[in-house]
Coordinates of C-alpha atoms and ligand atoms in Angstrom, one line a residue:
M1 CA 0.4 -0.2 0.0
I2 CA 0.8 3.9 0.1
T3 CA -0.7 6.6 1.6
V4 CA -1.4 9.5 -0.4
G5 CA -1.5 12.3 1.5
G6 CA -3.4 16.0 -1.0
F7 CA -5.1 18.0 2.2
N8 CA -5.9 20.7 0.2
S9 CA -8.2 18.9 -1.4
S10 CA -10.2 21.1 -4.9
L11 CA -13.5 20.0 -6.8
D12 CA -12.1 21.3 -9.7
K13 CA -13.0 22.8 -13.1
A14 CA -12.3 22.7 -16.7
L15 CA -13.5 25.8 -18.4
D16 CA -14.1 25.6 -22.0
L17 CA -13.8 29.1 -24.0
E18 CA -12.2 30.0 -27.5
I19 CA -10.5 33.0 -26.0
L20 CA -10.3 34.6 -22.6
E21 CA -10.4 38.3 -21.9
P22 CA -9.0 40.0 -19.6
G23 CA -11.6 42.3 -17.7
T24 CA -14.5 41.9 -20.0
V25 CA -17.2 38.9 -19.5
N26 CA -15.9 35.8 -20.6
R27 CA -18.8 32.5 -20.9
A28 CA -17.7 29.6 -21.2
R29 CA -18.8 27.1 -24.0
D30 CA -18.7 24.3 -20.9
A31 CA -17.5 23.6 -16.8
R32 CA -17.0 19.3 -15.7
P33 CA -16.5 19.8 -12.4
Y34 CA -14.5 16.5 -11.4
P35 CA -12.3 15.8 -8.0
G36 CA -9.0 17.6 -8.4
G37 CA -5.8 17.9 -5.8
K38 CA -2.4 17.2 -5.8
G39 CA -2.8 15.0 -4.1
L40 CA -5.2 13.2 -6.1
H41 CA -3.7 13.6 -9.3
V42 CA -0.6 11.3 -8.0
A43 CA -3.6 8.3 -5.4
A44 CA -5.0 8.1 -9.7
T45 CA -1.7 7.7 -11.3
V46 CA -0.7 5.2 -8.4
A47 CA -4.0 2.9 -8.8
A48 CA -3.8 3.3 -13.0
L49 CA -0.4 2.0 -12.5
G50 CA -2.3 -1.1 -10.6
E51 CA -1.0 -0.5 -7.5
P52 CA -3.2 0.1 -3.8
V53 CA -2.9 2.9 -2.4
C54 CA -5.2 5.0 0.2
L55 CA -5.7 8.9 -0.2
V56 CA -5.9 10.6 2.7
G57 CA -7.5 14.5 2.4
L58 CA -9.9 16.8 3.4
I59 CA -13.5 16.9 2.3
D60 CA -16.8 18.5 2.7
A61 CA -20.8 17.3 3.0
A62 CA -21.0 18.1 -0.3
N63 CA -19.2 16.9 -2.3
R64 CA -18.2 13.3 -0.1
R65 CA -20.3 11.4 -3.0
L66 CA -18.3 12.0 -5.6
F67 CA -15.2 11.8 -5.0
E68 CA -15.8 8.5 -3.6
D69 CA -17.2 7.3 -6.2
R70 CA -15.3 8.5 -9.3
L71 CA -12.1 8.0 -7.1
G72 CA -13.5 4.4 -5.9
A73 CA -14.2 3.8 -9.6
R74 CA -10.3 4.2 -10.3
G75 CA -9.0 1.9 -7.3
V76 CA -8.7 4.9 -4.7
E77 CA -9.0 4.2 -1.4
F78 CA -10.7 7.2 -0.6
H79 CA -10.5 8.7 3.4
G80 CA -11.8 12.1 3.3
V81 CA -11.9 14.0 6.9
E82 CA -15.2 16.4 6.9
S83 CA -14.2 20.7 6.6
A84 CA -17.4 22.2 8.2
D85 CA -17.0 24.9 5.7
P86 CA -16.7 24.2 1.7
I87 CA -13.4 22.5 -0.1
R88 CA -12.1 25.4 -2.7
T89 CA -12.8 25.6 -6.4
C90 CA -10.2 25.7 -9.1
L91 CA -10.4 27.0 -12.9
A92 CA -8.6 25.8 -15.1
I93 CA -9.5 27.7 -18.9
Q94 CA -8.4 26.6 -21.2
E95 CA -8.8 29.1 -24.5
R96 CA -9.5 26.6 -27.8
G97 CA -7.9 30.2 -30.1
T98 CA -4.1 29.7 -28.9
G99 CA -4.0 26.4 -26.6
R100 CA -2.8 28.5 -23.7
V101 CA -4.3 27.8 -20.2
T102 CA -5.1 30.1 -17.0
E103 CA -5.8 28.7 -13.9
I104 CA -7.2 30.5 -10.5
L105 CA -6.3 28.3 -7.9
E106 CA -8.1 29.2 -4.6
P107 CA -6.8 29.2 -0.6
G108 CA -9.2 27.0 0.7
P109 CA -10.9 26.9 4.0
Q110 CA -9.3 27.8 7.9
L111 CA -9.4 24.2 9.8
D112 CA -10.3 24.2 13.3
A113 CA -7.6 22.9 15.4
D114 CA -9.4 19.2 15.3
T115 CA -9.7 18.3 11.8
R116 CA -6.2 19.5 11.2
G117 CA -5.1 17.8 13.5
E118 CA -7.6 15.3 11.5
L119 CA -6.1 15.0 8.8
Q120 CA -2.5 14.4 9.9
A121 CA -3.3 11.1 12.5
R122 CA -5.5 9.6 10.1
F123 CA -2.7 10.1 7.4
L124 CA -0.2 8.7 9.9
S125 CA -1.9 4.9 10.7
M126 CA -2.7 4.5 7.1
A127 CA 1.4 5.7 6.5
A128 CA 2.7 3.8 9.3
E129 CA 1.8 0.4 7.4
S130 CA 2.0 1.1 4.5
T131 CA 6.3 0.9 1.7
L132 CA 6.2 4.9 1.9
A133 CA 4.2 7.4 1.7
T134 CA 3.1 11.3 -0.1
L135 CA 2.7 14.6 0.8
S136 CA 1.7 17.3 -1.9
G137 CA 0.7 20.0 -2.8
S138 CA -0.5 23.2 -0.3
L139 CA -1.7 23.3 2.6
P140 CA -6.0 24.4 4.2
G141 CA -5.7 27.3 6.0
G142 CA -4.2 27.1 9.5
F143 CA -2.2 24.5 9.1
A144 CA 1.9 26.2 9.7
D145 CA 5.1 26.0 7.5
D146 CA 6.3 23.0 9.5
T147 CA 3.3 20.6 8.9
Y148 CA 5.2 18.5 6.4
A149 CA 8.5 18.5 8.1
A150 CA 7.0 17.2 11.5
L151 CA 4.4 14.4 9.3
V152 CA 8.6 13.7 7.2
S153 CA 9.9 12.8 10.6
A154 CA 7.3 11.4 12.7
L155 CA 7.8 8.5 9.7
R156 CA 11.6 8.7 9.3
D157 CA 11.6 7.6 13.4
A158 CA 8.3 4.6 12.6
G159 CA 10.4 3.5 9.3
V160 CA 8.3 4.5 6.4
R161 CA 9.7 7.2 3.2
C162 CA 8.2 9.5 3.1
L163 CA 8.3 11.9 -0.5
V164 CA 6.9 15.5 -0.8
D165 CA 6.7 17.3 -3.4
A166 CA 5.5 20.9 -2.0
S167 CA 6.9 24.8 -2.2
G168 CA 7.3 27.1 -1.2
G169 CA 7.9 27.6 3.2
L170 CA 6.5 24.4 3.1
L171 CA 8.5 22.7 1.2
R172 CA 12.0 24.4 2.7
A173 CA 10.8 23.4 6.2
A174 CA 10.2 19.6 4.4
V175 CA 14.2 20.1 3.4
G176 CA 14.8 20.9 7.4
A177 CA 14.4 17.2 7.9
R178 CA 14.9 15.6 5.3
P179 CA 12.5 13.7 3.1
F180 CA 13.5 10.7 1.9
L181 CA 13.0 12.3 -2.1
I182 CA 12.4 15.5 -3.1
K183 CA 10.6 16.6 -6.6
P184 CA 10.8 20.3 -7.4
N185 CA 10.1 21.5 -10.2
R186 CA 12.6 24.5 -11.7
D187 CA 10.6 27.7 -9.8
E188 CA 10.5 25.8 -6.5
I189 CA 14.3 24.5 -6.3
E190 CA 15.5 28.3 -7.1
A191 CA 13.6 29.4 -4.8
V192 CA 15.3 26.7 -2.0
T193 CA 18.3 27.3 -3.1
G194 CA 18.6 30.4 -4.5
A195 CA 19.7 29.6 -7.2
T196 CA 19.3 29.5 -11.2
V197 CA 18.1 26.9 -13.1
A198 CA 18.4 27.4 -16.4
D199 CA 19.5 24.0 -17.5
P200 CA 19.4 19.9 -17.7
E201 CA 22.9 21.1 -16.2
A202 CA 22.0 23.8 -13.9
A203 CA 19.0 21.8 -12.1
L204 CA 21.1 18.7 -11.6
A205 CA 24.3 20.9 -9.7
A206 CA 21.6 21.8 -7.2
S207 CA 19.9 18.1 -6.6
R208 CA 23.4 17.1 -5.6
T209 CA 22.9 20.3 -2.9
L210 CA 20.4 19.3 -1.5
A211 CA 21.2 15.5 -1.6
A212 CA 24.3 16.1 0.2
G213 CA 22.4 17.8 2.9
G214 CA 20.7 14.6 3.2
I215 CA 18.2 14.3 1.7
G216 CA 18.1 10.5 0.3
V217 CA 16.9 11.6 -3.6
V218 CA 15.7 14.4 -6.0
I219 CA 13.8 14.4 -9.1
V220 CA 14.6 18.2 -10.2
S221 CA 11.2 18.1 -12.9
L222 CA 11.9 20.2 -16.1
G223 CA 9.3 20.9 -18.5
A224 CA 9.5 19.9 -21.8
A225 CA 13.0 19.0 -20.8
G226 CA 12.5 16.0 -18.6
A227 CA 13.4 15.7 -16.0
V228 CA 16.7 15.0 -13.9
M229 CA 17.2 13.2 -10.0
S230 CA 20.6 12.2 -8.0
D231 CA 21.1 10.4 -5.1
G232 CA 24.0 11.9 -4.8
V233 CA 26.4 9.4 -5.8
Q234 CA 25.0 8.9 -9.1
A235 CA 22.3 11.3 -11.6
W236 CA 20.3 10.7 -14.5
H237 CA 18.3 12.6 -17.0
A238 CA 15.2 11.5 -18.3
W239 CA 12.7 12.4 -21.1
V240 CA 11.3 11.8 -24.0
P241 CA 11.5 13.4 -27.0
A242 CA 8.5 14.6 -30.0
L243 CA 5.6 15.3 -28.9
D244 CA 2.3 16.9 -29.1
V245 CA 1.0 17.4 -26.1
R246 CA -2.0 19.1 -24.5
N247 CA -2.2 19.4 -20.6
P248 CA 0.4 19.4 -18.9
V249 CA -1.6 21.0 -16.0
G250 CA -0.5 17.6 -13.3
S251 CA 2.2 16.5 -14.9
G252 CA 4.5 16.8 -11.9
D253 CA 2.5 15.3 -9.4
C254 CA 1.7 12.7 -11.6
L255 CA 5.7 11.9 -12.0
L256 CA 6.0 11.3 -7.7
G257 CA 2.8 8.7 -8.8
G258 CA 5.5 6.2 -10.9
V259 CA 8.3 7.3 -8.8
A260 CA 5.9 6.3 -5.7
V261 CA 5.5 3.2 -7.0
G262 CA 8.6 2.1 -8.9
L263 CA 10.2 3.3 -5.5
A264 CA 7.5 0.4 -3.6
R265 CA 8.4 -2.3 -6.3
G266 CA 12.0 -2.0 -5.6
L267 CA 13.5 -0.7 -9.4
D268 CA 16.3 0.1 -9.6
L269 CA 17.1 3.9 -9.1
E270 CA 17.5 4.6 -13.1
D271 CA 14.4 2.4 -14.1
V272 CA 13.1 4.9 -11.0
V273 CA 13.0 8.0 -13.1
R274 CA 11.9 6.3 -16.5
L275 CA 8.6 5.3 -14.7
G276 CA 8.1 8.7 -12.7
V277 CA 9.0 10.6 -16.4
A278 CA 6.5 8.3 -18.6
C279 CA 3.3 8.9 -16.4
G280 CA 4.7 13.2 -16.6
T281 CA 4.3 12.3 -19.6
A282 CA 1.3 10.6 -20.7
N283 CA -0.9 13.0 -18.3
A284 CA 0.5 16.7 -20.6
L285 CA -0.4 14.2 -24.0
S286 CA -3.9 14.3 -22.4
D287 CA -6.8 16.3 -22.1
E288 CA -7.3 15.5 -18.3
T289 CA -5.3 16.9 -15.5
G290 CA -3.8 14.5 -13.3
W291 CA -6.2 11.5 -14.4
V292 CA -3.6 9.5 -16.6
R293 CA -4.0 6.2 -18.3
P294 CA -2.7 2.9 -17.6
E295 CA -2.5 2.7 -21.8
D296 CA -0.8 5.9 -22.0
I297 CA 2.0 5.0 -20.4
D298 CA 2.6 1.6 -21.2
A299 CA 2.7 3.6 -25.1
V300 CA 5.0 6.2 -24.0
L301 CA 8.0 4.3 -21.4
P302 CA 9.8 2.9 -24.3
R303 CA 10.5 6.1 -25.8
V304 CA 11.3 7.3 -22.2
R305 CA 15.0 7.9 -23.0
C306 CA 17.3 8.5 -20.0
H307 CA 21.4 8.7 -19.4
G308 CA 23.0 8.5 -16.6
V309 CA 25.5 11.8 -16.0
A310 CA 28.8 11.8 -14.9
Ligands
ATP401 N1 5.1 20.1 -21.9 C1 5.4 18.7 -21.6 N2 6.1 18.0 -22.9 C2 6.8 17.6 -22.7 N3 6.0 16.5 -21.0 C3 6.2 17.2 -20.5 C4 6.5 18.6 -19.8 N4 4.7 19.2 -19.3 C5 5.7 18.8 -18.3 N5 6.3 17.1 -18.4 C6 6.3 15.6 -18.1 O1 6.0 16.1 -17.0 C7 7.1 15.6 -15.8 C8 6.5 17.0 -14.7 O2 5.6 18.1 -15.3 P1 6.6 19.7 -14.8 O3 7.9 20.0 -14.3 O4 6.2 20.2 -15.7 O5 6.0 20.2 -13.4 P2 5.4 20.4 -12.1 O6 5.6 22.2 -13.2 O7 5.3 19.8 -11.0 O8 3.6 20.2 -12.6 P3 2.4 20.4 -11.2 O9 2.9 20.8 -10.3 O10 1.3 20.4 -12.8 O11 2.3 18.5 -11.8 C9 8.5 16.4 -16.7 O12 9.8 16.0 -16.2 C10 7.6 15.4 -17.9 O13 8.4 14.3 -18.0
MG402 MG1 4.1 20.9 -10.0

């Protein structure tokens, strides 16, 4: 079992517009609500790869059924901790005319201490029984920046590897707790190290610095340029050439799901990053955000190029 913490659940809406004109009235052709949030994308990817997975996240009464049904249909066991206030809504505005996607992300409800405590306790009790655990994304209101750091430390004491994909103060504090793995993108690693990451070589230098500081594995995802990975001793660059990209939002989440499965299966690190990049890329090739299809992963995996970097 892999336990996924995705506390700041979201009801995502994809708005289909010809073109977005800021400052005017824009009418959407279509609006489809679906369960979202970074942890949910990770969990759905793990399930798509056929591994048992549970997702611990916030839910409200109005959306519990939708989340349980959609996640259950994909093979994810959902542990929804109920909030009195509604979960957030996140908009992805997709322009047909330009292909651009504009995201507007709400912060999430303000939680009382009991609800915050229940999310953390549920995550820790599920994770303690798991092969490994992941923590993804932002947190609802009321959580401190050291929340992920504290969960990482508790899991290390319990002998459970924890993978973290976060940004800002949450990521900075988590790095101090030395998780087994982190997966920043370009902006996130620049914010943590202060170094400019303009190309895969710079990403590798930054990832080596962090790995040398005690994090087991650092994967920096670089969008179309793929991802680099270092365990402090060896390093790899993995990518897929020549792609027809449709919607890359959530690709980092899907990458983390693939990496979690690779680690849980005990694959060599090179094959772990291959599987991660295959999942991230498969997501980018379809319109849906963060709901990757098994047949797309199978189709992309043989096309992943990966080489060791000295
Ligand atoms: N435009 C793209 N073309 C090809 N592959 C892509 C593209 N965007 C993403 N990918 C694949 O997905 C992986 C993760 O993407 P990215 O670096 O954009 O993550 P991210 O910024 O964390 O995304 P998110 O937070 O929205 O999930 C990349 O390492 C790459 O393998
Ligand atoms: Mg990301």
